[in-house]
Amino acid sequence: MEGLNWVEILGYMASVMVAISLMMKDIVKLRCLNFVGCALFSTYGALIEAWPVAGMNAFIACINVYYLTKMYMESKAAETAKA
């Protein structure tokens, strides 16, 4: 058996990150780790020219960024309202 190349290692790292993200109870941690996993999967998909993998994971990464930004803005608004 040949050794793993760096592209395969990237795919495995992406899988691990997504799996770990789904074990999080805190939604912010879940979305952050899931973003990293999706970004890695998107890169992996592009490198192996699996465009559905790259595209779907890029889309999910964007969704994670959208909701993380929304949560951040809502927490800032709540802090401002308290003051």
PDB file of C-alpha atoms in Angstrom:
ATOM      1  CA  MET A   1       0.000   0.000   0.000  1.00  0.00           C
ATOM      2  CA  GLU A   2       1.336   3.402  -0.933  1.00  0.00           C
ATOM      3  CA  GLY A   3       1.525   6.170   1.623  1.00  0.00           C
ATOM      4  CA  LEU A   4      -1.148   8.824   1.787  1.00  0.00           C
ATOM      5  CA  ASN A   5      -0.554  11.947  -0.234  1.00  0.00           C
ATOM      6  CA  TRP A   6      -1.279  15.403   1.110  1.00  0.00           C
ATOM      7  CA  VAL A   7      -4.563  15.734  -0.805  1.00  0.00           C
ATOM      8  CA  GLU A   8      -5.935  12.582   0.843  1.00  0.00           C
ATOM      9  CA  ILE A   9      -4.757  13.823   4.227  1.00  0.00           C
ATOM     10  CA  LEU A  10      -6.632  17.076   3.570  1.00  0.00           C
ATOM     11  CA  GLY A  11      -9.795  15.058   2.853  1.00  0.00           C
ATOM     12  CA  TYR A  12      -9.412  13.085   6.063  1.00  0.00           C
ATOM     13  CA  MET A  13      -8.798  16.281   8.060  1.00  0.00           C
ATOM     14  CA  ALA A  14     -11.968  17.768   6.578  1.00  0.00           C
ATOM     15  CA  SER A  15     -13.957  14.671   7.550  1.00  0.00           C
ATOM     16  CA  VAL A  16     -12.644  14.783  11.104  1.00  0.00           C
ATOM     17  CA  MET A  17     -13.448  18.493  11.469  1.00  0.00           C
ATOM     18  CA  VAL A  18     -17.026  18.041  10.260  1.00  0.00           C
ATOM     19  CA  ALA A  19     -17.507  15.012  12.523  1.00  0.00           C
ATOM     20  CA  ILE A  20     -16.133  16.860  15.558  1.00  0.00           C
ATOM     21  CA  SER A  21     -18.297  19.899  14.790  1.00  0.00           C
ATOM     22  CA  LEU A  22     -21.427  17.758  14.962  1.00  0.00           C
ATOM     23  CA  MET A  23     -20.539  16.733  18.533  1.00  0.00           C
ATOM     24  CA  MET A  24     -20.600  20.322  19.813  1.00  0.00           C
ATOM     25  CA  LYS A  25     -23.387  21.499  22.107  1.00  0.00           C
ATOM     26  CA  ASP A  26     -22.500  25.167  21.650  1.00  0.00           C
ATOM     27  CA  ILE A  27     -23.875  26.392  18.308  1.00  0.00           C
ATOM     28  CA  VAL A  28     -21.045  28.907  17.844  1.00  0.00           C
ATOM     29  CA  LYS A  29     -18.380  26.222  18.264  1.00  0.00           C
ATOM     30  CA  LEU A  30     -20.370  23.923  15.987  1.00  0.00           C
ATOM     31  CA  ARG A  31     -20.565  26.549  13.234  1.00  0.00           C
ATOM     32  CA  CYS A  32     -16.881  27.539  13.576  1.00  0.00           C
ATOM     33  CA  LEU A  33     -15.608  23.969  13.381  1.00  0.00           C
ATOM     34  CA  ASN A  34     -18.077  23.122  10.642  1.00  0.00           C
ATOM     35  CA  PHE A  35     -16.876  26.146   8.670  1.00  0.00           C
ATOM     36  CA  VAL A  36     -13.281  24.938   8.901  1.00  0.00           C
ATOM     37  CA  GLY A  37     -14.312  21.423   7.848  1.00  0.00           C
ATOM     38  CA  CYS A  38     -16.356  22.749   4.925  1.00  0.00           C
ATOM     39  CA  ALA A  39     -13.539  25.030   3.807  1.00  0.00           C
ATOM     40  CA  LEU A  40     -11.157  22.061   3.872  1.00  0.00           C
ATOM     41  CA  PHE A  41     -13.665  19.893   1.991  1.00  0.00           C
ATOM     42  CA  SER A  42     -14.187  22.619  -0.579  1.00  0.00           C
ATOM     43  CA  THR A  43     -10.448  22.835  -1.152  1.00  0.00           C
ATOM     44  CA  TYR A  44     -10.193  19.048  -1.288  1.00  0.00           C
ATOM     45  CA  GLY A  45     -13.054  18.851  -3.798  1.00  0.00           C
ATOM     46  CA  ALA A  46     -11.426  21.469  -6.017  1.00  0.00           C
ATOM     47  CA  LEU A  47      -8.057  19.694  -5.873  1.00  0.00           C
ATOM     48  CA  ILE A  48      -9.555  16.378  -6.977  1.00  0.00           C
ATOM     49  CA  GLU A  49     -11.868  18.180  -9.421  1.00  0.00           C
ATOM     50  CA  ALA A  50     -15.003  16.918  -7.680  1.00  0.00           C
ATOM     51  CA  TRP A  51     -16.999  20.064  -8.332  1.00  0.00           C
ATOM     52  CA  PRO A  52     -20.212  18.995  -6.569  1.00  0.00           C
ATOM     53  CA  VAL A  53     -18.170  18.362  -3.391  1.00  0.00           C
ATOM     54  CA  ALA A  54     -16.345  21.680  -3.713  1.00  0.00           C
ATOM     55  CA  GLY A  55     -19.479  23.660  -4.536  1.00  0.00           C
ATOM     56  CA  MET A  56     -21.733  22.226  -1.856  1.00  0.00           C
ATOM     57  CA  ASN A  57     -19.144  22.641   0.870  1.00  0.00           C
ATOM     58  CA  ALA A  58     -18.372  26.202  -0.233  1.00  0.00           C
ATOM     59  CA  PHE A  59     -22.102  26.924  -0.020  1.00  0.00           C
ATOM     60  CA  ILE A  60     -22.343  25.402   3.478  1.00  0.00           C
ATOM     61  CA  ALA A  61     -19.258  27.376   4.558  1.00  0.00           C
ATOM     62  CA  CYS A  62     -21.010  30.571   3.413  1.00  0.00           C
ATOM     63  CA  ILE A  63     -24.110  29.608   5.405  1.00  0.00           C
ATOM     64  CA  ASN A  64     -21.942  29.124   8.499  1.00  0.00           C
ATOM     65  CA  VAL A  65     -20.337  32.547   8.010  1.00  0.00           C
ATOM     66  CA  TYR A  66     -23.771  34.144   7.549  1.00  0.00           C
ATOM     67  CA  TYR A  67     -25.144  32.698  10.790  1.00  0.00           C
ATOM     68  CA  LEU A  68     -21.958  33.382  12.766  1.00  0.00           C
ATOM     69  CA  THR A  69     -22.096  37.008  11.618  1.00  0.00           C
ATOM     70  CA  LYS A  70     -25.795  37.224  12.457  1.00  0.00           C
ATOM     71  CA  MET A  71     -25.219  35.805  15.952  1.00  0.00           C
ATOM     72  CA  TYR A  72     -22.328  38.216  16.523  1.00  0.00           C
ATOM     73  CA  MET A  73     -24.386  41.222  15.443  1.00  0.00           C
ATOM     74  CA  GLU A  74     -27.298  40.154  17.650  1.00  0.00           C
ATOM     75  CA  SER A  75     -25.024  39.784  20.679  1.00  0.00           C
ATOM     76  CA  LYS A  76     -23.528  43.242  20.020  1.00  0.00           C
ATOM     77  CA  ALA A  77     -27.039  44.722  19.733  1.00  0.00           C
ATOM     78  CA  ALA A  78     -28.038  43.069  23.024  1.00  0.00           C
ATOM     79  CA  GLU A  79     -24.932  44.492  24.740  1.00  0.00           C
ATOM     80  CA  THR A  80     -25.709  47.955  23.407  1.00  0.00           C
ATOM     81  CA  ALA A  81     -29.308  47.706  24.607  1.00  0.00           C
ATOM     82  CA  LYS A  82     -28.128  46.811  28.114  1.00  0.00           C
ATOM     83  CA  ALA A  83     -25.886  49.880  28.336  1.00  0.00           C
TER      84      ALA A  83
END
